């Protein structure tokens, strides 16, 4: 157990639908990162939050949004889903900048859009 | 902009062979971190090592060793006496050491297959 908890582990949904992926960071970590892993694009950074505030944005579609709550857990919302959104979504957490123990990844949520 | 290139896409070796996974990076940052992660068939990402740009000393951990050469912007990973359990996808990654943005930029990954 890495200490980063992602739920659900698997999700199957239809095109056009909306889903929410949840991430609880490792105890003490203030930064949360979301990554998308697809076969053609590899591991792509989506967004980072630090202590509740958005810190960096990557190639995140406008249909996707995220937030980090006061208890530091984070949610990634994916809407108007398309077949191409099928991927493995990882959450990672770190102390600031991954100085102490690097970045710890959750086991991922596998999203299948049918 | 940061970029990580893992030119090898798939490598297949026989157990007990040594294998080196190459990683070349590009960054305008003068200080940065380099990482290697392992993704076994089960799918999770396992942290292997982090090096900062100040430290060019090679590192050895059991059968694993890493060679960081700033002059060639490379951070190569060698597995000595490979085992079947080493079969996985290996990712090299880069992040800035300073500044607000601490995201990881990953290479495309190298699929390593170790045959018995």
mmCIF file of C-alpha atoms in Angstrom:
data_model
loop_
_atom_site.group_PDB
_atom_site.id
_atom_site.type_symbol
_atom_site.label_atom_id
_atom_site.label_comp_id
_atom_site.label_asym_id
_atom_site.label_seq_id
_atom_site.Cartn_x
_atom_site.Cartn_y
_atom_site.Cartn_z
ATOM 1 C CA UNK A 1 0.000 0.000 0.000
ATOM 2 C CA UNK A 2 1.605 3.235 -1.203
ATOM 3 C CA UNK A 3 -0.481 5.412 1.094
ATOM 4 C CA UNK A 4 -2.260 7.124 -1.809
ATOM 5 C CA UNK A 5 -5.806 5.819 -2.203
ATOM 6 C CA UNK A 6 -7.711 6.070 -5.440
ATOM 7 C CA UNK A 7 -11.318 5.077 -5.915
ATOM 8 C CA UNK A 8 -12.854 3.459 -7.776
ATOM 9 C CA UNK A 9 -10.307 1.042 -9.219
ATOM 10 C CA UNK A 10 -12.378 0.364 -12.315
ATOM 11 C CA UNK A 11 -15.118 2.343 -13.964
ATOM 12 C CA UNK A 12 -17.121 1.519 -17.061
ATOM 13 C CA UNK A 13 -19.444 4.166 -18.392
ATOM 14 C CA UNK A 14 -21.118 5.283 -21.577
ATOM 15 C CA UNK A 15 -20.202 8.127 -23.883
ATOM 16 C CA UNK A 16 -21.659 11.440 -22.838
ATOM 17 C CA UNK A 17 -21.705 10.564 -19.171
ATOM 18 C CA UNK A 18 -19.918 12.245 -16.254
ATOM 19 C CA UNK A 19 -17.717 10.533 -13.680
ATOM 20 C CA UNK A 20 -15.778 11.537 -10.593
ATOM 21 C CA UNK A 21 -12.477 9.991 -9.615
ATOM 22 C CA UNK A 22 -11.311 10.367 -6.052
ATOM 23 C CA UNK A 23 -7.848 10.523 -4.527
ATOM 24 C CA UNK A 24 -6.720 10.603 -0.909
ATOM 25 C CA UNK A 25 -3.083 11.634 -0.633
ATOM 26 C CA UNK A 26 -0.493 10.107 1.634
ATOM 27 C CA UNK A 27 -0.653 11.453 5.159
ATOM 28 C CA UNK A 28 1.228 14.728 5.415
ATOM 29 C CA UNK A 29 1.451 15.380 1.682
ATOM 30 C CA UNK A 30 -0.002 18.686 0.552
ATOM 31 C CA UNK A 31 0.473 18.318 -3.201
ATOM 32 C CA UNK A 32 -1.777 16.209 -5.393
ATOM 33 C CA UNK A 33 -1.156 15.552 -9.073
ATOM 34 C CA UNK A 34 -3.383 13.921 -11.665
ATOM 35 C CA UNK A 35 -1.975 12.030 -14.642
ATOM 36 C CA UNK A 36 -3.629 10.269 -17.549
ATOM 37 C CA UNK A 37 -2.014 7.181 -19.056
ATOM 38 C CA UNK A 38 -3.211 6.116 -22.476
ATOM 39 C CA UNK A 39 -1.570 3.818 -25.000
ATOM 40 C CA UNK A 40 -0.932 6.522 -27.562
ATOM 41 C CA UNK A 41 -0.093 9.485 -25.309
ATOM 42 C CA UNK A 42 1.807 7.800 -22.498
ATOM 43 C CA UNK A 43 1.735 9.400 -19.054
ATOM 44 C CA UNK A 44 0.407 12.944 -19.365
ATOM 45 C CA UNK A 45 0.248 15.471 -16.567
ATOM 46 C CA UNK A 46 -3.212 16.924 -16.116
ATOM 47 C CA UNK A 47 -3.224 19.180 -13.077
ATOM 48 C CA UNK A 48 -1.588 19.841 -9.709
ATOM 49 C CA UNK A 49 -3.045 21.153 -6.470
ATOM 50 C CA UNK A 50 -1.138 22.310 -3.454
ATOM 51 C CA UNK A 51 -2.963 22.733 -0.162
ATOM 52 C CA UNK A 52 -6.257 23.409 -1.873
ATOM 53 C CA UNK A 53 -5.025 25.703 -4.609
ATOM 54 C CA UNK A 54 -4.384 24.938 -8.248
ATOM 55 C CA UNK A 55 -0.661 25.197 -8.879
ATOM 56 C CA UNK A 56 -0.066 23.925 -12.381
ATOM 57 C CA UNK A 57 -2.106 22.843 -15.339
ATOM 58 C CA UNK A 58 -1.086 20.515 -18.097
ATOM 59 C CA UNK A 59 -2.927 19.080 -21.067
ATOM 60 C CA UNK A 60 -6.264 18.958 -19.319
ATOM 61 C CA UNK A 61 -9.348 19.169 -21.489
ATOM 62 C CA UNK A 62 -12.010 21.752 -20.745
ATOM 63 C CA UNK A 63 -14.425 18.878 -20.138
ATOM 64 C CA UNK A 64 -12.252 17.847 -17.198
ATOM 65 C CA UNK A 65 -12.004 19.671 -13.901
ATOM 66 C CA UNK A 66 -10.497 18.977 -10.519
ATOM 67 C CA UNK A 67 -10.406 20.318 -7.019
ATOM 68 C CA UNK A 68 -8.677 19.686 -3.729
ATOM 69 C CA UNK A 69 -10.744 19.877 -0.588
ATOM 70 C CA UNK A 70 -9.797 21.172 2.886
ATOM 71 C CA UNK A 71 -9.074 17.631 4.050
ATOM 72 C CA UNK A 72 -6.632 17.457 1.087
ATOM 73 C CA UNK A 73 -8.412 14.759 -0.837
ATOM 74 C CA UNK A 74 -8.886 15.547 -4.492
ATOM 75 C CA UNK A 75 -11.481 14.765 -7.111
ATOM 76 C CA UNK A 76 -11.118 14.698 -10.875
ATOM 77 C CA UNK A 77 -14.374 15.247 -12.740
ATOM 78 C CA UNK A 78 -14.655 14.058 -16.322
ATOM 79 C CA UNK A 79 -17.747 15.077 -18.269
ATOM 80 C CA UNK A 80 -19.213 14.539 -21.727
ATOM 81 C CA UNK A 81 -17.075 11.453 -21.925
ATOM 82 C CA UNK A 82 -15.751 10.242 -25.253
ATOM 83 C CA UNK A 83 -14.296 6.890 -26.265
ATOM 84 C CA UNK A 84 -10.851 8.503 -26.333
ATOM 85 C CA UNK A 85 -11.061 9.315 -22.642
ATOM 86 C CA UNK A 86 -10.632 5.639 -21.853
ATOM 87 C CA UNK A 87 -7.363 5.480 -19.928
ATOM 88 C CA UNK A 88 -5.707 4.783 -16.627
ATOM 89 C CA UNK A 89 -5.900 7.834 -14.376
ATOM 90 C CA UNK A 90 -3.276 8.161 -11.689
ATOM 91 C CA UNK A 91 -3.158 10.395 -8.702
ATOM 92 C CA UNK A 92 0.154 11.131 -7.017
ATOM 93 C CA UNK A 93 0.992 13.026 -3.884
ATOM 94 C CA UNK A 94 4.138 14.562 -2.485
ATOM 95 C CA UNK A 95 5.442 16.854 0.142
ATOM 96 C CA UNK A 96 6.256 20.098 -1.559
ATOM 97 C CA UNK A 97 8.327 19.334 -4.670
ATOM 98 C CA UNK A 98 8.756 15.700 -3.778
ATOM 99 C CA UNK A 99 11.797 16.616 -1.750
ATOM 100 C CA UNK A 100 11.506 14.021 0.925
ATOM 101 C CA UNK A 101 10.213 10.794 -0.602
ATOM 102 C CA UNK A 102 9.619 11.596 -4.213
ATOM 103 C CA UNK A 103 6.149 11.354 -5.643
ATOM 104 C CA UNK A 104 3.921 8.506 -4.479
ATOM 105 C CA UNK A 105 1.377 7.189 -6.917
ATOM 106 C CA UNK A 106 -1.938 5.530 -6.231
ATOM 107 C CA UNK A 107 -2.882 2.317 -7.971
ATOM 108 C CA UNK A 108 -4.941 4.197 -10.533
ATOM 109 C CA UNK A 109 -8.507 4.219 -11.795
ATOM 110 C CA UNK A 110 -9.072 2.402 -15.057
ATOM 111 C CA UNK A 111 -11.788 4.204 -16.965
ATOM 112 C CA UNK A 112 -13.458 2.499 -19.877
ATOM 113 C CA UNK A 113 -15.888 4.527 -21.968
ATOM 114 C CA UNK A 114 -18.169 2.424 -24.151
ATOM 115 C CA UNK B 1 9.822 23.176 -21.755
ATOM 116 C CA UNK B 2 10.933 19.825 -20.477
ATOM 117 C CA UNK B 3 11.265 16.658 -22.482
ATOM 118 C CA UNK B 4 12.292 13.091 -21.686
ATOM 119 C CA UNK B 5 13.241 10.700 -24.459
ATOM 120 C CA UNK B 6 13.378 6.964 -24.021
ATOM 121 C CA UNK B 7 14.399 5.858 -27.482
ATOM 122 C CA UNK B 8 14.125 2.144 -26.744
ATOM 123 C CA UNK B 9 10.506 1.056 -26.762
ATOM 124 C CA UNK B 10 10.834 -2.677 -26.120
ATOM 125 C CA UNK B 11 13.732 -4.778 -24.883
ATOM 126 C CA UNK B 12 13.750 -8.542 -24.498
ATOM 127 C CA UNK B 13 16.503 -10.373 -22.642
ATOM 128 C CA UNK B 14 17.098 -13.784 -21.209
ATOM 129 C CA UNK B 15 17.257 -14.146 -17.459
ATOM 130 C CA UNK B 16 20.639 -13.310 -15.913
ATOM 131 C CA UNK B 17 21.600 -10.978 -18.733
ATOM 132 C CA UNK B 18 22.479 -7.391 -17.896
ATOM 133 C CA UNK B 19 20.318 -4.725 -19.505
ATOM 134 C CA UNK B 20 20.626 -0.952 -19.749
ATOM 135 C CA UNK B 21 17.645 1.332 -20.217
ATOM 136 C CA UNK B 22 18.494 4.685 -21.744
ATOM 137 C CA UNK B 23 17.065 8.056 -20.822
ATOM 138 C CA UNK B 24 17.901 11.419 -22.355
ATOM 139 C CA UNK B 25 16.341 14.621 -21.130
ATOM 140 C CA UNK B 26 15.994 18.249 -22.140
ATOM 141 C CA UNK B 27 15.360 21.121 -19.783
ATOM 142 C CA UNK B 28 16.104 24.824 -19.515
ATOM 143 C CA UNK B 29 16.158 24.572 -15.736
ATOM 144 C CA UNK B 30 19.599 24.658 -14.154
ATOM 145 C CA UNK B 31 18.392 22.569 -11.235
ATOM 146 C CA UNK B 32 16.092 19.616 -11.554
ATOM 147 C CA UNK B 33 15.244 16.116 -10.354
ATOM 148 C CA UNK B 34 15.433 12.926 -12.367
ATOM 149 C CA UNK B 35 13.427 9.821 -11.559
ATOM 150 C CA UNK B 36 12.916 6.234 -12.611
ATOM 151 C CA UNK B 37 9.601 4.456 -12.048
ATOM 152 C CA UNK B 38 8.641 0.845 -12.672
ATOM 153 C CA UNK B 39 5.181 -0.199 -13.820
ATOM 154 C CA UNK B 40 4.702 -3.963 -13.452
ATOM 155 C CA UNK B 41 1.859 -5.785 -15.221
ATOM 156 C CA UNK B 42 -0.381 -5.092 -12.231
ATOM 157 C CA UNK B 43 -0.340 -1.420 -13.283
ATOM 158 C CA UNK B 44 0.867 0.531 -10.288
ATOM 159 C CA UNK B 45 3.773 2.957 -10.570
ATOM 160 C CA UNK B 46 6.638 2.074 -8.270
ATOM 161 C CA UNK B 47 9.240 4.693 -7.377
ATOM 162 C CA UNK B 48 12.803 3.464 -7.936
ATOM 163 C CA UNK B 49 15.115 6.442 -7.604
ATOM 164 C CA UNK B 50 15.374 10.226 -7.524
ATOM 165 C CA UNK B 51 18.559 12.146 -8.278
ATOM 166 C CA UNK B 52 19.056 15.872 -8.228
ATOM 167 C CA UNK B 53 21.075 17.737 -10.795
ATOM 168 C CA UNK B 54 23.739 18.641 -8.241
ATOM 169 C CA UNK B 55 24.730 15.060 -7.690
ATOM 170 C CA UNK B 56 26.340 13.219 -10.562
ATOM 171 C CA UNK B 57 27.549 10.296 -8.518
ATOM 172 C CA UNK B 58 26.447 6.942 -9.812
ATOM 173 C CA UNK B 59 24.198 4.977 -7.516
ATOM 174 C CA UNK B 60 23.897 1.259 -6.935
ATOM 175 C CA UNK B 61 21.076 -0.492 -5.141
ATOM 176 C CA UNK B 62 21.361 -4.250 -5.252
ATOM 177 C CA UNK B 63 21.077 -5.321 -8.895
ATOM 178 C CA UNK B 64 20.085 -1.811 -9.968
ATOM 179 C CA UNK B 65 22.494 0.960 -10.872
ATOM 180 C CA UNK B 66 22.065 4.400 -12.351
ATOM 181 C CA UNK B 67 24.496 6.466 -14.391
ATOM 182 C CA UNK B 68 23.809 10.208 -14.450
ATOM 183 C CA UNK B 69 25.840 12.248 -16.930
ATOM 184 C CA UNK B 70 24.950 15.913 -17.030
ATOM 185 C CA UNK B 71 27.274 16.551 -19.973
ATOM 186 C CA UNK B 72 25.184 14.288 -22.194
ATOM 187 C CA UNK B 73 21.853 14.926 -20.411
ATOM 188 C CA UNK B 74 21.461 11.235 -19.762
ATOM 189 C CA UNK B 75 20.272 9.195 -16.803
ATOM 190 C CA UNK B 76 20.623 5.531 -17.703
ATOM 191 C CA UNK B 77 19.437 2.590 -15.658
ATOM 192 C CA UNK B 78 21.171 -0.803 -15.612
ATOM 193 C CA UNK B 79 19.751 -4.026 -14.241
ATOM 194 C CA UNK B 80 22.414 -6.607 -13.550
ATOM 195 C CA UNK B 81 21.594 -10.315 -13.732
ATOM 196 C CA UNK B 82 18.008 -9.641 -14.774
ATOM 197 C CA UNK B 83 15.174 -11.737 -13.393
ATOM 198 C CA UNK B 84 11.707 -12.548 -14.684
ATOM 199 C CA UNK B 85 10.250 -10.308 -11.965
ATOM 200 C CA UNK B 86 12.010 -7.348 -13.592
ATOM 201 C CA UNK B 87 9.586 -7.595 -16.517
ATOM 202 C CA UNK B 88 7.739 -4.286 -16.515
ATOM 203 C CA UNK B 89 7.498 -0.911 -18.182
ATOM 204 C CA UNK B 90 10.154 1.487 -16.946
ATOM 205 C CA UNK B 91 9.662 5.239 -17.042
ATOM 206 C CA UNK B 92 12.232 7.973 -16.729
ATOM 207 C CA UNK B 93 10.894 11.330 -15.517
ATOM 208 C CA UNK B 94 12.040 14.882 -14.860
ATOM 209 C CA UNK B 95 10.822 17.701 -12.632
ATOM 210 C CA UNK B 96 12.091 21.163 -11.859
ATOM 211 C CA UNK B 97 13.762 21.588 -8.520
ATOM 212 C CA UNK B 98 12.628 25.175 -7.963
ATOM 213 C CA UNK B 99 9.618 27.232 -8.928
ATOM 214 C CA UNK B 100 5.953 26.658 -8.274
ATOM 215 C CA UNK B 101 5.513 23.932 -10.878
ATOM 216 C CA UNK B 102 6.780 20.601 -9.626
ATOM 217 C CA UNK B 103 5.059 18.301 -12.090
ATOM 218 C CA UNK B 104 6.766 15.230 -13.475
ATOM 219 C CA UNK B 105 7.431 14.976 -17.191
ATOM 220 C CA UNK B 106 7.615 11.335 -18.229
ATOM 221 C CA UNK B 107 9.241 9.588 -21.121
ATOM 222 C CA UNK B 108 7.169 7.141 -23.175
ATOM 223 C CA UNK B 109 8.485 4.181 -21.232
ATOM 224 C CA UNK B 110 10.486 1.064 -22.106
ATOM 225 C CA UNK B 111 8.838 -2.348 -21.980
ATOM 226 C CA UNK B 112 11.308 -4.856 -20.605
ATOM 227 C CA UNK B 113 10.610 -8.553 -21.011
ATOM 228 C CA UNK B 114 12.860 -10.996 -19.199
ATOM 229 C CA UNK B 115 12.507 -14.550 -20.472
ATOM 230 C CA UNK B 116 13.353 -17.546 -18.309
#
